[in-house]
Amino acid sequence: MKKKQMLSGKNETRGTSDEARICPVAVIAGSDSDLEVMQGCIDTLLDFGIKPVVRIISAHRTPQIAAEFAENAAKSGIKVIIAAAGMAAHLAGALAARTCLPVIGVPLISAGGLEGIDALLSTIQMPPGVPVATMAIGKAGAKNAAIFAVQILALTDKNLAKKLAQFKKTQQQKVIEKDSALR
Ligand code: RP5
């Protein structure tokens, strides 16, 4: 089911600017091996009613496509880009270099990597003038990237702002209930 949602996001949201208007967030993974963790990001966006554009684009293996995507993203209606990669994770930075849109980076743990520290440093240590809003490594970062994107969009979208307030309330309530259960 989850996989279907992800594939559906990918297939139905590529292309025209009409589609992009209802897909203001792009989730870009550096490899198909990143998709399992990024499903948490996609699912969180779906929970807020946002169906993202989902792509696999590599800063190193498909640099031309990465450049073209970043240069055309704003024109096609995308407002926030989430970029996730492992190892020498230059994807978020490479996209941020070519767009004025906010770019959120998610450093991932990859096989043979350094537990995500390699990706964290590659994503976060951007030179002044080209920021990447870098989240935590892995699953937590994937989910937070979605919430952070919603927070940006909620600044100009009352409906999303309401959903965000409700999300915070529910989250708080869950912790209070767990605390009460201990007493
Ligand atoms: C990065 O290299 C990708 O984002 C991925 O996390 C890592 C390994 O890629 P694969 O060899 O699994 O395709 O570019």
mmCIF file of C-alpha atoms and ligand atoms in Angstrom:
data_model
loop_
_atom_site.group_PDB
_atom_site.id
_atom_site.type_symbol
_atom_site.label_atom_id
_atom_site.label_comp_id
_atom_site.label_asym_id
_atom_site.label_seq_id
_atom_site.Cartn_x
_atom_site.Cartn_y
_atom_site.Cartn_z
ATOM 1 C CA MET A 1 0.000 0.000 0.000
ATOM 2 C CA LYS A 2 2.701 2.449 1.040
ATOM 3 C CA LYS A 3 4.758 1.579 -2.013
ATOM 4 C CA LYS A 4 1.711 2.143 -4.203
ATOM 5 C CA GLN A 5 1.301 5.623 -2.722
ATOM 6 C CA MET A 6 4.906 6.392 -3.461
ATOM 7 C CA LEU A 7 4.738 5.131 -7.031
ATOM 8 C CA SER A 8 1.482 6.914 -7.544
ATOM 9 C CA GLY A 9 3.124 10.138 -6.364
ATOM 10 C CA LYS A 10 5.926 9.573 -8.822
ATOM 11 C CA ASN A 11 3.857 8.722 -11.848
ATOM 12 C CA GLU A 12 1.004 11.124 -11.503
ATOM 13 C CA THR A 13 2.857 14.240 -10.442
ATOM 14 C CA ARG A 14 5.587 14.555 -13.028
ATOM 15 C CA GLY A 15 5.096 16.912 -15.860
ATOM 16 C CA THR A 16 2.716 19.774 -16.342
ATOM 17 C CA SER A 17 2.538 22.874 -14.227
ATOM 18 C CA ASP A 18 -1.168 22.174 -13.578
ATOM 19 C CA GLU A 19 -0.138 19.024 -11.764
ATOM 20 C CA ALA A 20 2.661 20.842 -9.980
ATOM 21 C CA ARG A 21 0.218 23.414 -8.597
ATOM 22 C CA ILE A 22 -1.282 20.683 -6.446
ATOM 23 C CA CYS A 23 2.204 19.245 -5.788
ATOM 24 C CA PRO A 24 4.109 22.111 -4.174
ATOM 25 C CA VAL A 25 6.745 19.813 -2.683
ATOM 26 C CA ALA A 26 9.335 17.746 -4.519
ATOM 27 C CA VAL A 27 11.018 14.827 -2.799
ATOM 28 C CA ILE A 28 14.249 13.957 -4.581
ATOM 29 C CA ALA A 29 16.208 10.836 -3.627
ATOM 30 C CA GLY A 30 19.788 10.345 -4.759
ATOM 31 C CA SER A 31 19.195 6.638 -5.368
ATOM 32 C CA ASP A 32 16.423 4.056 -5.280
ATOM 33 C CA SER A 33 18.253 2.713 -2.211
ATOM 34 C CA ASP A 34 17.161 5.903 -0.393
ATOM 35 C CA LEU A 35 13.454 5.414 -1.073
ATOM 36 C CA GLU A 36 12.623 3.111 1.818
ATOM 37 C CA VAL A 37 13.608 5.727 4.401
ATOM 38 C CA MET A 38 12.117 8.560 2.357
ATOM 39 C CA GLN A 39 8.768 6.798 2.334
ATOM 40 C CA GLY A 40 8.374 8.242 5.845
ATOM 41 C CA CYS A 41 8.715 11.711 4.361
ATOM 42 C CA ILE A 42 6.250 10.977 1.567
ATOM 43 C CA ASP A 43 3.715 9.450 3.982
ATOM 44 C CA THR A 44 3.945 12.459 6.302
ATOM 45 C CA LEU A 45 3.319 14.837 3.403
ATOM 46 C CA LEU A 46 0.350 12.693 2.346
ATOM 47 C CA ASP A 47 -0.987 12.922 5.922
ATOM 48 C CA PHE A 48 -1.116 16.696 5.427
ATOM 49 C CA GLY A 49 -2.866 16.283 2.086
ATOM 50 C CA ILE A 50 0.234 17.056 0.040
ATOM 51 C CA LYS A 51 1.034 14.667 -2.768
ATOM 52 C CA PRO A 52 4.664 15.298 -3.613
ATOM 53 C CA VAL A 53 6.507 15.047 -6.880
ATOM 54 C CA VAL A 54 8.874 12.099 -6.264
ATOM 55 C CA ARG A 55 12.052 11.649 -8.314
ATOM 56 C CA ILE A 56 15.344 9.770 -8.230
ATOM 57 C CA ILE A 57 18.047 12.187 -9.325
ATOM 58 C CA SER A 58 21.731 11.910 -8.499
ATOM 59 C CA ALA A 59 24.047 14.891 -8.150
ATOM 60 C CA HIS A 60 26.919 12.674 -9.280
ATOM 61 C CA ARG A 61 25.379 10.109 -11.639
ATOM 62 C CA THR A 62 22.842 12.366 -13.369
ATOM 63 C CA PRO A 63 24.254 15.874 -12.814
ATOM 64 C CA GLN A 64 22.620 17.356 -15.919
ATOM 65 C CA ILE A 65 19.159 16.172 -14.872
ATOM 66 C CA ALA A 66 19.764 17.556 -11.368
ATOM 67 C CA ALA A 67 20.663 20.946 -12.838
ATOM 68 C CA GLU A 68 17.645 20.983 -15.162
ATOM 69 C CA PHE A 69 15.297 19.944 -12.377
ATOM 70 C CA ALA A 70 16.510 22.690 -10.036
ATOM 71 C CA GLU A 71 16.393 25.349 -12.747
ATOM 72 C CA ASN A 72 12.812 24.476 -13.742
ATOM 73 C CA ALA A 73 11.337 23.620 -10.337
ATOM 74 C CA ALA A 74 9.977 27.076 -9.436
ATOM 75 C CA LYS A 75 8.484 27.545 -12.927
ATOM 76 C CA SER A 76 6.638 24.264 -12.596
ATOM 77 C CA GLY A 77 4.948 25.311 -9.346
ATOM 78 C CA ILE A 78 7.168 23.615 -6.809
ATOM 79 C CA LYS A 79 7.685 25.699 -3.672
ATOM 80 C CA VAL A 80 9.921 23.524 -1.514
ATOM 81 C CA ILE A 81 12.475 20.888 -2.505
ATOM 82 C CA ILE A 82 13.407 18.040 -0.180
ATOM 83 C CA ALA A 83 16.628 16.296 -1.220
ATOM 84 C CA ALA A 84 17.863 13.100 0.413
ATOM 85 C CA ALA A 85 21.150 11.358 -0.191
ATOM 86 C CA GLY A 86 23.797 9.251 1.477
ATOM 87 C CA MET A 87 27.599 9.074 1.343
ATOM 88 C CA ALA A 88 29.103 12.279 -0.177
ATOM 89 C CA ALA A 89 25.638 13.792 -0.201
ATOM 90 C CA HIS A 90 25.925 16.761 -2.543
ATOM 91 C CA LEU A 91 22.396 16.497 -3.925
ATOM 92 C CA ALA A 92 20.713 19.126 -1.730
ATOM 93 C CA GLY A 93 23.598 21.561 -2.213
ATOM 94 C CA ALA A 94 23.757 21.002 -5.959
ATOM 95 C CA LEU A 95 20.026 21.744 -6.250
ATOM 96 C CA ALA A 96 20.242 24.758 -3.910
ATOM 97 C CA ALA A 97 23.005 26.174 -6.111
ATOM 98 C CA ARG A 98 20.568 26.396 -9.018
ATOM 99 C CA THR A 99 17.292 27.544 -7.469
ATOM 100 C CA CYS A 100 15.953 30.265 -5.180
ATOM 101 C CA LEU A 101 13.473 27.799 -3.663
ATOM 102 C CA PRO A 102 14.103 26.605 -0.110
ATOM 103 C CA VAL A 103 15.948 23.277 -0.136
ATOM 104 C CA ILE A 104 15.667 20.868 2.780
ATOM 105 C CA GLY A 105 18.403 18.255 2.997
ATOM 106 C CA VAL A 106 18.060 14.804 4.526
ATOM 107 C CA PRO A 107 21.352 12.999 5.163
ATOM 108 C CA LEU A 108 20.976 9.236 4.932
ATOM 109 C CA ILE A 109 22.860 6.189 6.133
ATOM 110 C CA SER A 110 24.042 4.079 3.220
ATOM 111 C CA ALA A 111 25.748 0.720 3.012
ATOM 112 C CA GLY A 112 29.488 1.194 3.185
ATOM 113 C CA GLY A 113 29.067 4.745 4.458
ATOM 114 C CA LEU A 114 30.022 6.242 7.808
ATOM 115 C CA GLU A 115 26.650 5.794 9.569
ATOM 116 C CA GLY A 116 25.354 8.938 7.912
ATOM 117 C CA ILE A 117 27.982 11.292 9.358
ATOM 118 C CA ASP A 118 29.504 11.535 5.882
ATOM 119 C CA ALA A 119 26.142 12.585 4.430
ATOM 120 C CA LEU A 120 25.364 14.922 7.343
ATOM 121 C CA LEU A 121 28.565 16.900 6.884
ATOM 122 C CA SER A 122 28.247 16.934 3.093
ATOM 123 C CA THR A 123 24.694 18.253 3.333
ATOM 124 C CA ILE A 124 25.014 20.743 6.167
ATOM 125 C CA GLN A 125 28.388 22.377 5.522
ATOM 126 C CA MET A 126 27.255 24.708 2.760
ATOM 127 C CA PRO A 127 29.236 27.833 1.950
ATOM 128 C CA PRO A 128 27.675 31.191 2.922
ATOM 129 C CA GLY A 129 25.106 32.274 0.350
ATOM 130 C CA VAL A 130 23.778 28.799 -0.484
ATOM 131 C CA PRO A 131 21.828 27.471 2.508
ATOM 132 C CA VAL A 132 20.429 23.971 2.854
ATOM 133 C CA ALA A 133 18.075 23.408 5.800
ATOM 134 C CA THR A 134 19.583 20.162 7.034
ATOM 135 C CA MET A 135 17.540 17.669 9.036
ATOM 136 C CA ALA A 136 18.623 14.802 11.286
ATOM 137 C CA ILE A 137 20.169 11.660 9.779
ATOM 138 C CA GLY A 138 17.781 8.999 8.483
ATOM 139 C CA LYS A 139 14.154 8.303 9.466
ATOM 140 C CA ALA A 140 13.725 11.232 11.884
ATOM 141 C CA GLY A 141 15.148 13.622 9.315
ATOM 142 C CA ALA A 142 12.909 12.219 6.588
ATOM 143 C CA LYS A 143 9.792 12.853 8.668
ATOM 144 C CA ASN A 144 10.993 16.256 9.868
ATOM 145 C CA ALA A 145 11.737 17.325 6.304
ATOM 146 C CA ALA A 146 8.061 16.831 5.489
ATOM 147 C CA ILE A 147 6.936 18.753 8.575
ATOM 148 C CA PHE A 148 9.404 21.559 7.872
ATOM 149 C CA ALA A 149 8.102 21.817 4.303
ATOM 150 C CA VAL A 150 4.560 22.010 5.668
ATOM 151 C CA GLN A 151 5.657 24.751 8.090
ATOM 152 C CA ILE A 152 7.006 26.801 5.173
ATOM 153 C CA LEU A 153 3.847 26.314 3.109
ATOM 154 C CA ALA A 154 1.601 26.985 6.110
ATOM 155 C CA LEU A 155 2.899 30.570 6.266
ATOM 156 C CA THR A 156 0.685 31.345 3.285
ATOM 157 C CA ASP A 157 -1.888 28.545 3.529
ATOM 158 C CA LYS A 158 -4.452 28.796 6.320
ATOM 159 C CA ASN A 159 -5.740 25.283 5.778
ATOM 160 C CA LEU A 160 -2.271 23.821 6.221
ATOM 161 C CA ALA A 161 -1.650 26.068 9.229
ATOM 162 C CA LYS A 162 -4.750 24.550 10.874
ATOM 163 C CA LYS A 163 -3.574 21.007 10.122
ATOM 164 C CA LEU A 164 -0.153 21.831 11.530
ATOM 165 C CA ALA A 165 -1.638 23.192 14.765
ATOM 166 C CA GLN A 166 -3.731 20.030 15.071
ATOM 167 C CA PHE A 167 -0.671 17.858 14.437
ATOM 168 C CA LYS A 168 1.242 19.590 17.242
ATOM 169 C CA LYS A 169 -1.723 19.232 19.581
ATOM 170 C CA THR A 170 -2.151 15.516 18.842
ATOM 171 C CA GLN A 171 1.562 14.907 19.269
ATOM 172 C CA GLN A 172 1.505 16.648 22.647
ATOM 173 C CA GLN A 173 -1.577 14.730 23.727
ATOM 174 C CA LYS A 174 0.072 11.396 22.898
ATOM 175 C CA VAL A 175 3.036 12.151 25.168
ATOM 176 C CA ILE A 176 0.757 13.325 27.981
ATOM 177 C CA GLU A 177 -1.247 10.089 27.707
ATOM 178 C CA LYS A 178 1.925 7.981 27.836
ATOM 179 C CA ASP A 179 3.057 9.927 30.892
ATOM 180 C CA SER A 180 -0.335 9.448 32.576
ATOM 181 C CA ALA A 181 -0.216 5.717 31.888
ATOM 182 C CA LEU A 182 2.938 5.503 34.013
ATOM 183 C CA ARG A 183 1.216 6.966 37.067
HETATM 184 C C1 RP5 B 1 24.161 8.399 -2.844
HETATM 185 O O1 RP5 B 1 24.933 7.254 -2.729
HETATM 186 C C2 RP5 B 1 22.751 7.939 -2.757
HETATM 187 O O2 RP5 B 1 21.947 8.962 -2.250
HETATM 188 C C3 RP5 B 1 22.784 6.737 -1.856
HETATM 189 O O3 RP5 B 1 22.444 7.049 -0.526
HETATM 190 C C4 RP5 B 1 24.256 6.323 -1.930
HETATM 191 C C5 RP5 B 1 24.452 4.926 -2.501
HETATM 192 O O4 RP5 B 1 23.773 4.820 -3.718
HETATM 193 P P1 RP5 B 1 23.515 3.403 -4.402
HETATM 194 O O5 RP5 B 1 24.870 2.840 -4.719
HETATM 195 O O6 RP5 B 1 22.760 2.557 -3.399
HETATM 196 O O7 RP5 B 1 22.690 3.689 -5.630
HETATM 197 O O8 RP5 B 1 24.412 9.074 -4.009
#
